[in-house]
């Protein structure tokens, strides 16, 4: 099994971008940098990360091609797709495509009580972060909790608007939810590989089940499906449908550095009391469970040897 899959690489890159957005957000917040300057810095850092990542993937692909020549010639039957697996994958792609159409095709976003678009617009208009109240258009008369002020998603979305010229509504309500939905399936794909490493049929069935459940939950407020399809720009939604399933797959594969990245990403996006939320709890719980299982297995082996 490869040490780093493409899905792991993609999700790690997204978390790195979130981390860079947090860095420029804090620079604007505490150092007084203009929002335009922070957007340029974030764009440059993202471009450099993209070039580095593309080079890294190219090197890995060449190495994999060299090592895969003998494997392709050794088992010709391994390249044939099972019809049932192909059918399941086709059904999953059809369901996922229908969800993307749902997100991009109309006014389907749930915006009640959400001020993300207005906040992004205030950042762009004031050329600064958290200087203008998006509800009144006037400077803040009272401060807001620091834990909320340091969340970086409005800066990330605003930087995307400034760099591309797109309207905040287009970025927040269409582009970001579509990207989050795709990332959700990448995360669940990684979880499927961790659960069924040798069975592509079960992995395809798992992804299809996830897609159907997202559609089913799209009509219930508070469900993951509702969040992914109707408010995918929110930090809590990104945590629930992207970070948590990927973190669970990392725990099953014992890839602890990635778990730390998930915990930090949640702290940058979701407003929890002290910044350590569901990702930290899940990682700690899985680590404790694996530690207990390891000790029990060692004790069983010890008893067997003594007997």
PDB file of N, CA and C in Angstrom, residues 215-304:
ATOM      1  N   UNK A 215     -28.106  12.608   0.355  1.00  0.00           N
ATOM      2  CA  UNK A 215     -29.356  13.062  -0.257  1.00  0.00           C
ATOM      3  C   UNK A 215     -30.509  12.930   0.733  1.00  0.00           C
ATOM      4  N   UNK A 216     -30.544  11.818   1.462  1.00  0.00           N
ATOM      5  CA  UNK A 216     -31.630  11.597   2.415  1.00  0.00           C
ATOM      6  C   UNK A 216     -31.625  12.652   3.514  1.00  0.00           C
ATOM      7  N   UNK A 217     -30.429  13.013   3.985  1.00  0.00           N
ATOM      8  CA  UNK A 217     -30.331  13.997   5.050  1.00  0.00           C
ATOM      9  C   UNK A 217     -30.446  15.431   4.591  1.00  0.00           C
ATOM     10  N   UNK A 218     -30.525  15.648   3.280  1.00  0.00           N
ATOM     11  CA  UNK A 218     -30.597  17.016   2.764  1.00  0.00           C
ATOM     12  C   UNK A 218     -31.892  17.712   3.143  1.00  0.00           C
ATOM     13  N   UNK A 219     -32.886  16.963   3.595  1.00  0.00           N
ATOM     14  CA  UNK A 219     -34.182  17.557   3.910  1.00  0.00           C
ATOM     15  C   UNK A 219     -34.427  17.631   5.418  1.00  0.00           C
ATOM     16  N   UNK A 220     -33.369  17.426   6.203  1.00  0.00           N
ATOM     17  CA  UNK A 220     -33.496  17.522   7.649  1.00  0.00           C
ATOM     18  C   UNK A 220     -32.461  18.476   8.215  1.00  0.00           C
ATOM     19  N   UNK A 221     -32.906  19.595   8.771  1.00  0.00           N
ATOM     20  CA  UNK A 221     -31.975  20.585   9.304  1.00  0.00           C
ATOM     21  C   UNK A 221     -31.113  19.959  10.400  1.00  0.00           C
ATOM     22  N   UNK A 222     -29.796  20.205  10.319  1.00  0.00           N
ATOM     23  CA  UNK A 222     -28.860  19.653  11.283  1.00  0.00           C
ATOM     24  C   UNK A 222     -28.206  18.360  10.838  1.00  0.00           C
ATOM     25  N   UNK A 223     -28.725  17.724   9.797  1.00  0.00           N
ATOM     26  CA  UNK A 223     -28.124  16.502   9.283  1.00  0.00           C
ATOM     27  C   UNK A 223     -26.903  16.855   8.433  1.00  0.00           C
ATOM     28  N   UNK A 224     -25.974  15.905   8.323  1.00  0.00           N
ATOM     29  CA  UNK A 224     -24.775  16.143   7.518  1.00  0.00           C
ATOM     30  C   UNK A 224     -25.124  16.393   6.060  1.00  0.00           C
ATOM     31  N   UNK A 225     -26.133  15.690   5.564  1.00  0.00           N
ATOM     32  CA  UNK A 225     -26.546  15.906   4.183  1.00  0.00           C
ATOM     33  C   UNK A 225     -27.079  17.311   3.965  1.00  0.00           C
ATOM     34  N   UNK A 226     -27.835  17.820   4.915  1.00  0.00           N
ATOM     35  CA  UNK A 226     -28.339  19.184   4.822  1.00  0.00           C
ATOM     36  C   UNK A 226     -27.175  20.175   4.818  1.00  0.00           C
ATOM     37  N   UNK A 227     -26.199  19.949   5.701  1.00  0.00           N
ATOM     38  CA  UNK A 227     -25.051  20.847   5.742  1.00  0.00           C
ATOM     39  C   UNK A 227     -24.249  20.816   4.458  1.00  0.00           C
ATOM     40  N   UNK A 228     -23.969  19.609   3.957  1.00  0.00           N
ATOM     41  CA  UNK A 228     -23.134  19.485   2.762  1.00  0.00           C
ATOM     42  C   UNK A 228     -23.797  20.067   1.531  1.00  0.00           C
ATOM     43  N   UNK A 229     -25.110  19.933   1.407  1.00  0.00           N
ATOM     44  CA  UNK A 229     -25.801  20.346   0.193  1.00  0.00           C
ATOM     45  C   UNK A 229     -26.452  21.719   0.293  1.00  0.00           C
ATOM     46  N   UNK A 230     -26.626  22.239   1.499  1.00  0.00           N
ATOM     47  CA  UNK A 230     -27.340  23.511   1.660  1.00  0.00           C
ATOM     48  C   UNK A 230     -26.536  24.584   2.375  1.00  0.00           C
ATOM     49  N   UNK A 231     -25.440  24.251   3.022  1.00  0.00           N
ATOM     50  CA  UNK A 231     -24.619  25.265   3.698  1.00  0.00           C
ATOM     51  C   UNK A 231     -23.177  24.797   3.802  1.00  0.00           C
ATOM     52  N   UNK A 232     -22.629  24.390   2.668  1.00  0.00           N
ATOM     53  CA  UNK A 232     -21.314  23.768   2.669  1.00  0.00           C
ATOM     54  C   UNK A 232     -20.150  24.698   2.912  1.00  0.00           C
ATOM     55  N   UNK A 233     -20.390  26.006   3.033  1.00  0.00           N
ATOM     56  CA  UNK A 233     -19.296  26.949   3.277  1.00  0.00           C
ATOM     57  C   UNK A 233     -18.978  27.099   4.761  1.00  0.00           C
ATOM     58  N   UNK A 234     -19.819  26.584   5.646  1.00  0.00           N
ATOM     59  CA  UNK A 234     -19.634  26.784   7.074  1.00  0.00           C
ATOM     60  C   UNK A 234     -18.545  25.874   7.623  1.00  0.00           C
ATOM     61  N   UNK A 235     -17.794  26.404   8.591  1.00  0.00           N
ATOM     62  CA  UNK A 235     -16.689  25.638   9.152  1.00  0.00           C
ATOM     63  C   UNK A 235     -17.128  24.352   9.826  1.00  0.00           C
ATOM     64  N   UNK A 236     -18.266  24.394  10.534  1.00  0.00           N
ATOM     65  CA  UNK A 236     -18.745  23.189  11.197  1.00  0.00           C
ATOM     66  C   UNK A 236     -19.104  22.103  10.191  1.00  0.00           C
ATOM     67  N   UNK A 237     -19.641  22.503   9.041  1.00  0.00           N
ATOM     68  CA  UNK A 237     -19.991  21.538   7.998  1.00  0.00           C
ATOM     69  C   UNK A 237     -18.726  20.907   7.413  1.00  0.00           C
ATOM     70  N   UNK A 238     -17.722  21.724   7.129  1.00  0.00           N
ATOM     71  CA  UNK A 238     -16.459  21.191   6.604  1.00  0.00           C
ATOM     72  C   UNK A 238     -15.849  20.207   7.592  1.00  0.00           C
ATOM     73  N   UNK A 239     -15.930  20.533   8.879  1.00  0.00           N
ATOM     74  CA  UNK A 239     -15.431  19.605   9.892  1.00  0.00           C
ATOM     75  C   UNK A 239     -16.183  18.278   9.845  1.00  0.00           C
ATOM     76  N   UNK A 240     -17.523  18.343   9.770  1.00  0.00           N
ATOM     77  CA  UNK A 240     -18.325  17.131   9.874  1.00  0.00           C
ATOM     78  C   UNK A 240     -18.196  16.220   8.669  1.00  0.00           C
ATOM     79  N   UNK A 241     -18.162  16.797   7.457  1.00  0.00           N
ATOM     80  CA  UNK A 241     -18.223  15.950   6.256  1.00  0.00           C
ATOM     81  C   UNK A 241     -16.865  15.739   5.597  1.00  0.00           C
ATOM     82  N   UNK A 242     -15.850  16.471   6.017  1.00  0.00           N
ATOM     83  CA  UNK A 242     -14.524  16.296   5.419  1.00  0.00           C
ATOM     84  C   UNK A 242     -13.499  15.863   6.474  1.00  0.00           C
ATOM     85  N   UNK A 243     -13.339  16.670   7.511  1.00  0.00           N
ATOM     86  CA  UNK A 243     -12.279  16.391   8.473  1.00  0.00           C
ATOM     87  C   UNK A 243     -12.519  15.115   9.270  1.00  0.00           C
ATOM     88  N   UNK A 244     -13.741  14.931   9.766  1.00  0.00           N
ATOM     89  CA  UNK A 244     -14.000  13.779  10.635  1.00  0.00           C
ATOM     90  C   UNK A 244     -13.847  12.434   9.916  1.00  0.00           C
ATOM     91  N   UNK A 245     -14.436  12.241   8.718  1.00  0.00           N
ATOM     92  CA  UNK A 245     -14.214  10.941   8.055  1.00  0.00           C
ATOM     93  C   UNK A 245     -12.763  10.714   7.667  1.00  0.00           C
ATOM     94  N   UNK A 246     -12.058  11.782   7.237  1.00  0.00           N
ATOM     95  CA  UNK A 246     -10.650  11.602   6.903  1.00  0.00           C
ATOM     96  C   UNK A 246      -9.835  11.307   8.154  1.00  0.00           C
ATOM     97  N   UNK A 247     -10.158  11.986   9.253  1.00  0.00           N
ATOM     98  CA  UNK A 247      -9.443  11.732  10.503  1.00  0.00           C
ATOM     99  C   UNK A 247      -9.653  10.286  10.964  1.00  0.00           C
ATOM    100  N   UNK A 248     -10.874   9.778  10.810  1.00  0.00           N
ATOM    101  CA  UNK A 248     -11.131   8.390  11.194  1.00  0.00           C
ATOM    102  C   UNK A 248     -10.299   7.429  10.358  1.00  0.00           C
ATOM    103  N   UNK A 249     -10.166   7.714   9.059  1.00  0.00           N
ATOM    104  CA  UNK A 249      -9.329   6.855   8.214  1.00  0.00           C
ATOM    105  C   UNK A 249      -7.863   6.946   8.624  1.00  0.00           C
ATOM    106  N   UNK A 250      -7.414   8.128   9.010  1.00  0.00           N
ATOM    107  CA  UNK A 250      -6.040   8.294   9.467  1.00  0.00           C
ATOM    108  C   UNK A 250      -5.800   7.534  10.767  1.00  0.00           C
ATOM    109  N   UNK A 251      -6.786   7.556  11.656  1.00  0.00           N
ATOM    110  CA  UNK A 251      -6.652   6.801  12.907  1.00  0.00           C
ATOM    111  C   UNK A 251      -6.549   5.308  12.636  1.00  0.00           C
ATOM    112  N   UNK A 252      -7.373   4.806  11.724  1.00  0.00           N
ATOM    113  CA  UNK A 252      -7.327   3.382  11.403  1.00  0.00           C
ATOM    114  C   UNK A 252      -5.995   2.989  10.786  1.00  0.00           C
ATOM    115  N   UNK A 253      -5.368   3.927  10.062  1.00  0.00           N
ATOM    116  CA  UNK A 253      -4.065   3.653   9.433  1.00  0.00           C
ATOM    117  C   UNK A 253      -2.896   4.128  10.280  1.00  0.00           C
ATOM    118  N   UNK A 254      -3.179   4.717  11.450  1.00  0.00           N
ATOM    119  CA  UNK A 254      -2.168   5.189  12.401  1.00  0.00           C
ATOM    120  C   UNK A 254      -1.245   6.235  11.778  1.00  0.00           C
ATOM    121  N   UNK A 255      -1.848   7.179  11.067  1.00  0.00           N
ATOM    122  CA  UNK A 255      -1.094   8.298  10.481  1.00  0.00           C
ATOM    123  C   UNK A 255      -1.312   9.527  11.364  1.00  0.00           C
ATOM    124  N   UNK A 256      -0.542   9.612  12.418  1.00  0.00           N
ATOM    125  CA  UNK A 256      -0.777  10.615  13.453  1.00  0.00           C
ATOM    126  C   UNK A 256      -0.501  12.051  13.007  1.00  0.00           C
ATOM    127  N   UNK A 257       0.480  12.350  12.165  1.00  0.00           N
ATOM    128  CA  UNK A 257       0.656  13.751  11.737  1.00  0.00           C
ATOM    129  C   UNK A 257      -0.577  14.329  11.057  1.00  0.00           C
ATOM    130  N   UNK A 258      -1.264  13.535  10.254  1.00  0.00           N
ATOM    131  CA  UNK A 258      -2.481  14.004   9.611  1.00  0.00           C
ATOM    132  C   UNK A 258      -3.579  14.305  10.612  1.00  0.00           C
ATOM    133  N   UNK A 259      -3.621  13.534  11.704  1.00  0.00           N
ATOM    134  CA  UNK A 259      -4.617  13.774  12.743  1.00  0.00           C
ATOM    135  C   UNK A 259      -4.402  15.145  13.380  1.00  0.00           C
ATOM    136  N   UNK A 260      -3.139  15.478  13.622  1.00  0.00           N
ATOM    137  CA  UNK A 260      -2.820  16.798  14.184  1.00  0.00           C
ATOM    138  C   UNK A 260      -3.266  17.908  13.235  1.00  0.00           C
ATOM    139  N   UNK A 261      -3.076  17.703  11.935  1.00  0.00           N
ATOM    140  CA  UNK A 261      -3.514  18.696  10.961  1.00  0.00           C
ATOM    141  C   UNK A 261      -5.029  18.903  11.011  1.00  0.00           C
ATOM    142  N   UNK A 262      -5.776  17.818  11.173  1.00  0.00           N
ATOM    143  CA  UNK A 262      -7.235  17.932  11.257  1.00  0.00           C
ATOM    144  C   UNK A 262      -7.655  18.733  12.484  1.00  0.00           C
ATOM    145  N   UNK A 263      -7.002  18.476  13.618  1.00  0.00           N
ATOM    146  CA  UNK A 263      -7.321  19.201  14.844  1.00  0.00           C
ATOM    147  C   UNK A 263      -7.048  20.694  14.665  1.00  0.00           C
ATOM    148  N   UNK A 264      -5.904  21.024  14.061  1.00  0.00           N
ATOM    149  CA  UNK A 264      -5.556  22.429  13.844  1.00  0.00           C
ATOM    150  C   UNK A 264      -6.501  23.077  12.841  1.00  0.00           C
ATOM    151  N   UNK A 265      -6.884  22.345  11.800  1.00  0.00           N
ATOM    152  CA  UNK A 265      -7.801  22.903  10.804  1.00  0.00           C
ATOM    153  C   UNK A 265      -9.149  23.223  11.426  1.00  0.00           C
ATOM    154  N   UNK A 266      -9.650  22.354  12.278  1.00  0.00           N
ATOM    155  CA  UNK A 266     -10.920  22.645  12.944  1.00  0.00           C
ATOM    156  C   UNK A 266     -10.805  23.890  13.818  1.00  0.00           C
ATOM    157  N   UNK A 267      -9.682  24.037  14.508  1.00  0.00           N
ATOM    158  CA  UNK A 267      -9.498  25.220  15.354  1.00  0.00           C
ATOM    159  C   UNK A 267      -9.485  26.504  14.537  1.00  0.00           C
ATOM    160  N   UNK A 268      -9.077  26.427  13.276  1.00  0.00           N
ATOM    161  CA  UNK A 268      -9.040  27.613  12.411  1.00  0.00           C
ATOM    162  C   UNK A 268     -10.389  27.909  11.762  1.00  0.00           C
ATOM    163  N   UNK A 269     -11.309  26.945  11.761  1.00  0.00           N
ATOM    164  CA  UNK A 269     -12.553  27.106  10.996  1.00  0.00           C
ATOM    165  C   UNK A 269     -13.809  27.148  11.846  1.00  0.00           C
ATOM    166  N   UNK A 270     -13.877  26.294  12.863  1.00  0.00           N
ATOM    167  CA  UNK A 270     -15.125  26.099  13.599  1.00  0.00           C
ATOM    168  C   UNK A 270     -15.044  26.755  14.972  1.00  0.00           C
ATOM    169  N   UNK A 271     -16.112  27.429  15.351  1.00  0.00           N
ATOM    170  CA  UNK A 271     -16.139  28.158  16.615  1.00  0.00           C
ATOM    171  C   UNK A 271     -16.543  27.213  17.743  1.00  0.00           C
ATOM    172  N   UNK A 272     -15.575  26.532  18.309  1.00  0.00           N
ATOM    173  CA  UNK A 272     -15.790  25.738  19.510  1.00  0.00           C
ATOM    174  C   UNK A 272     -15.235  26.521  20.691  1.00  0.00           C
ATOM    175  N   UNK A 273     -15.547  26.092  21.896  1.00  0.00           N
ATOM    176  CA  UNK A 273     -15.281  26.906  23.079  1.00  0.00           C
ATOM    177  C   UNK A 273     -13.806  27.259  23.224  1.00  0.00           C
ATOM    178  N   UNK A 274     -12.941  26.268  23.151  1.00  0.00           N
ATOM    179  CA  UNK A 274     -11.515  26.527  23.306  1.00  0.00           C
ATOM    180  C   UNK A 274     -10.714  26.118  22.070  1.00  0.00           C
ATOM    181  N   UNK A 275     -11.390  25.827  20.978  1.00  0.00           N
ATOM    182  CA  UNK A 275     -10.692  25.482  19.761  1.00  0.00           C
ATOM    183  C   UNK A 275     -10.445  24.005  19.577  1.00  0.00           C
ATOM    184  N   UNK A 276     -10.539  23.223  20.653  1.00  0.00           N
ATOM    185  CA  UNK A 276     -10.361  21.786  20.553  1.00  0.00           C
ATOM    186  C   UNK A 276     -11.731  21.141  20.567  1.00  0.00           C
ATOM    187  N   UNK A 277     -12.193  20.724  19.413  1.00  0.00           N
ATOM    188  CA  UNK A 277     -13.548  20.229  19.285  1.00  0.00           C
ATOM    189  C   UNK A 277     -13.625  18.758  18.960  1.00  0.00           C
ATOM    190  N   UNK A 278     -14.472  18.432  17.974  1.00  0.00           N
ATOM    191  CA  UNK A 278     -14.772  17.039  17.662  1.00  0.00           C
ATOM    192  C   UNK A 278     -13.563  16.284  17.131  1.00  0.00           C
ATOM    193  N   UNK A 279     -12.713  16.948  16.360  1.00  0.00           N
ATOM    194  CA  UNK A 279     -11.547  16.260  15.803  1.00  0.00           C
ATOM    195  C   UNK A 279     -10.594  15.815  16.908  1.00  0.00           C
ATOM    196  N   UNK A 280     -10.353  16.697  17.870  1.00  0.00           N
ATOM    197  CA  UNK A 280      -9.478  16.333  18.983  1.00  0.00           C
ATOM    198  C   UNK A 280     -10.086  15.198  19.801  1.00  0.00           C
ATOM    199  N   UNK A 281     -11.405  15.260  20.027  1.00  0.00           N
ATOM    200  CA  UNK A 281     -12.066  14.216  20.803  1.00  0.00           C
ATOM    201  C   UNK A 281     -12.008  12.872  20.080  1.00  0.00           C
ATOM    202  N   UNK A 282     -12.288  12.877  18.760  1.00  0.00           N
ATOM    203  CA  UNK A 282     -12.253  11.630  17.998  1.00  0.00           C
ATOM    204  C   UNK A 282     -10.838  11.070  17.941  1.00  0.00           C
ATOM    205  N   UNK A 283      -9.842  11.928  17.693  1.00  0.00           N
ATOM    206  CA  UNK A 283      -8.468  11.446  17.650  1.00  0.00           C
ATOM    207  C   UNK A 283      -8.018  10.870  18.968  1.00  0.00           C
ATOM    208  N   UNK A 284      -8.353  11.548  20.070  1.00  0.00           N
ATOM    209  CA  UNK A 284      -7.966  11.043  21.381  1.00  0.00           C
ATOM    210  C   UNK A 284      -8.678   9.730  21.694  1.00  0.00           C
ATOM    211  N   UNK A 285      -9.963   9.661  21.355  1.00  0.00           N
ATOM    212  CA  UNK A 285     -10.707   8.434  21.606  1.00  0.00           C
ATOM    213  C   UNK A 285     -10.180   7.250  20.816  1.00  0.00           C
ATOM    214  N   UNK A 286      -9.883   7.466  19.530  1.00  0.00           N
ATOM    215  CA  UNK A 286      -9.347   6.380  18.713  1.00  0.00           C
ATOM    216  C   UNK A 286      -7.960   5.967  19.184  1.00  0.00           C
ATOM    217  N   UNK A 287      -7.141   6.949  19.563  1.00  0.00           N
ATOM    218  CA  UNK A 287      -5.813   6.611  20.069  1.00  0.00           C
ATOM    219  C   UNK A 287      -5.886   5.800  21.351  1.00  0.00           C
ATOM    220  N   UNK A 288      -6.776   6.187  22.253  1.00  0.00           N
ATOM    221  CA  UNK A 288      -6.942   5.441  23.501  1.00  0.00           C
ATOM    222  C   UNK A 288      -7.462   4.042  23.237  1.00  0.00           C
ATOM    223  N   UNK A 289      -8.422   3.918  22.301  1.00  0.00           N
ATOM    224  CA  UNK A 289      -8.960   2.596  21.971  1.00  0.00           C
ATOM    225  C   UNK A 289      -7.888   1.688  21.383  1.00  0.00           C
ATOM    226  N   UNK A 290      -7.064   2.236  20.493  1.00  0.00           N
ATOM    227  CA  UNK A 290      -5.993   1.421  19.915  1.00  0.00           C
ATOM    228  C   UNK A 290      -4.954   1.042  20.956  1.00  0.00           C
ATOM    229  N   UNK A 291      -4.683   1.945  21.895  1.00  0.00           N
ATOM    230  CA  UNK A 291      -3.740   1.626  22.962  1.00  0.00           C
ATOM    231  C   UNK A 291      -4.261   0.499  23.841  1.00  0.00           C
ATOM    232  N   UNK A 292      -5.554   0.566  24.189  1.00  0.00           N
ATOM    233  CA  UNK A 292      -6.149  -0.487  25.016  1.00  0.00           C
ATOM    234  C   UNK A 292      -6.175  -1.821  24.277  1.00  0.00           C
ATOM    235  N   UNK A 293      -6.522  -1.785  22.984  1.00  0.00           N
ATOM    236  CA  UNK A 293      -6.547  -3.024  22.199  1.00  0.00           C
ATOM    237  C   UNK A 293      -5.150  -3.619  22.076  1.00  0.00           C
ATOM    238  N   UNK A 294      -4.143  -2.754  21.916  1.00  0.00           N
ATOM    239  CA  UNK A 294      -2.770  -3.241  21.834  1.00  0.00           C
ATOM    240  C   UNK A 294      -2.326  -3.900  23.121  1.00  0.00           C
ATOM    241  N   UNK A 295      -2.663  -3.298  24.254  1.00  0.00           N
ATOM    242  CA  UNK A 295      -2.288  -3.903  25.539  1.00  0.00           C
ATOM    243  C   UNK A 295      -3.010  -5.222  25.764  1.00  0.00           C
ATOM    244  N   UNK A 296      -4.311  -5.274  25.369  1.00  0.00           N
ATOM    245  CA  UNK A 296      -5.055  -6.529  25.538  1.00  0.00           C
ATOM    246  C   UNK A 296      -4.486  -7.628  24.652  1.00  0.00           C
ATOM    247  N   UNK A 297      -4.109  -7.263  23.401  1.00  0.00           N
ATOM    248  CA  UNK A 297      -3.531  -8.274  22.507  1.00  0.00           C
ATOM    249  C   UNK A 297      -2.192  -8.766  23.042  1.00  0.00           C
ATOM    250  N   UNK A 298      -1.376  -7.846  23.602  1.00  0.00           N
ATOM    251  CA  UNK A 298      -0.089  -8.242  24.158  1.00  0.00           C
ATOM    252  C   UNK A 298      -0.280  -9.156  25.361  1.00  0.00           C
ATOM    253  N   UNK A 299      -1.306  -8.834  26.194  1.00  0.00           N
ATOM    254  CA  UNK A 299      -1.575  -9.691  27.352  1.00  0.00           C
ATOM    255  C   UNK A 299      -2.046 -11.085  26.923  1.00  0.00           C
ATOM    256  N   UNK A 300      -2.869 -11.153  25.855  1.00  0.00           N
ATOM    257  CA  UNK A 300      -3.333 -12.448  25.346  1.00  0.00           C
ATOM    258  C   UNK A 300      -2.176 -13.278  24.806  1.00  0.00           C
ATOM    259  N   UNK A 301      -1.262 -12.621  24.095  1.00  0.00           N
ATOM    260  CA  UNK A 301      -0.096 -13.349  23.587  1.00  0.00           C
ATOM    261  C   UNK A 301       0.778 -13.848  24.727  1.00  0.00           C
ATOM    262  N   UNK A 302       0.878 -13.017  25.792  1.00  0.00           N
ATOM    263  CA  UNK A 302       1.679 -13.428  26.927  1.00  0.00           C
ATOM    264  C   UNK A 302       1.086 -14.643  27.624  1.00  0.00           C
ATOM    265  N   UNK A 303      -0.247 -14.672  27.770  1.00  0.00           N
ATOM    266  CA  UNK A 303      -0.901 -15.824  28.391  1.00  0.00           C
ATOM    267  C   UNK A 303      -0.761 -17.066  27.534  1.00  0.00           C
ATOM    268  N   UNK A 304      -0.862 -16.870  26.200  1.00  0.00           N
ATOM    269  CA  UNK A 304      -0.716 -18.010  25.307  1.00  0.00           C
ATOM    270  C   UNK A 304       0.670 -18.603  25.356  1.00  0.00           C
TER     271      UNK A 304
END
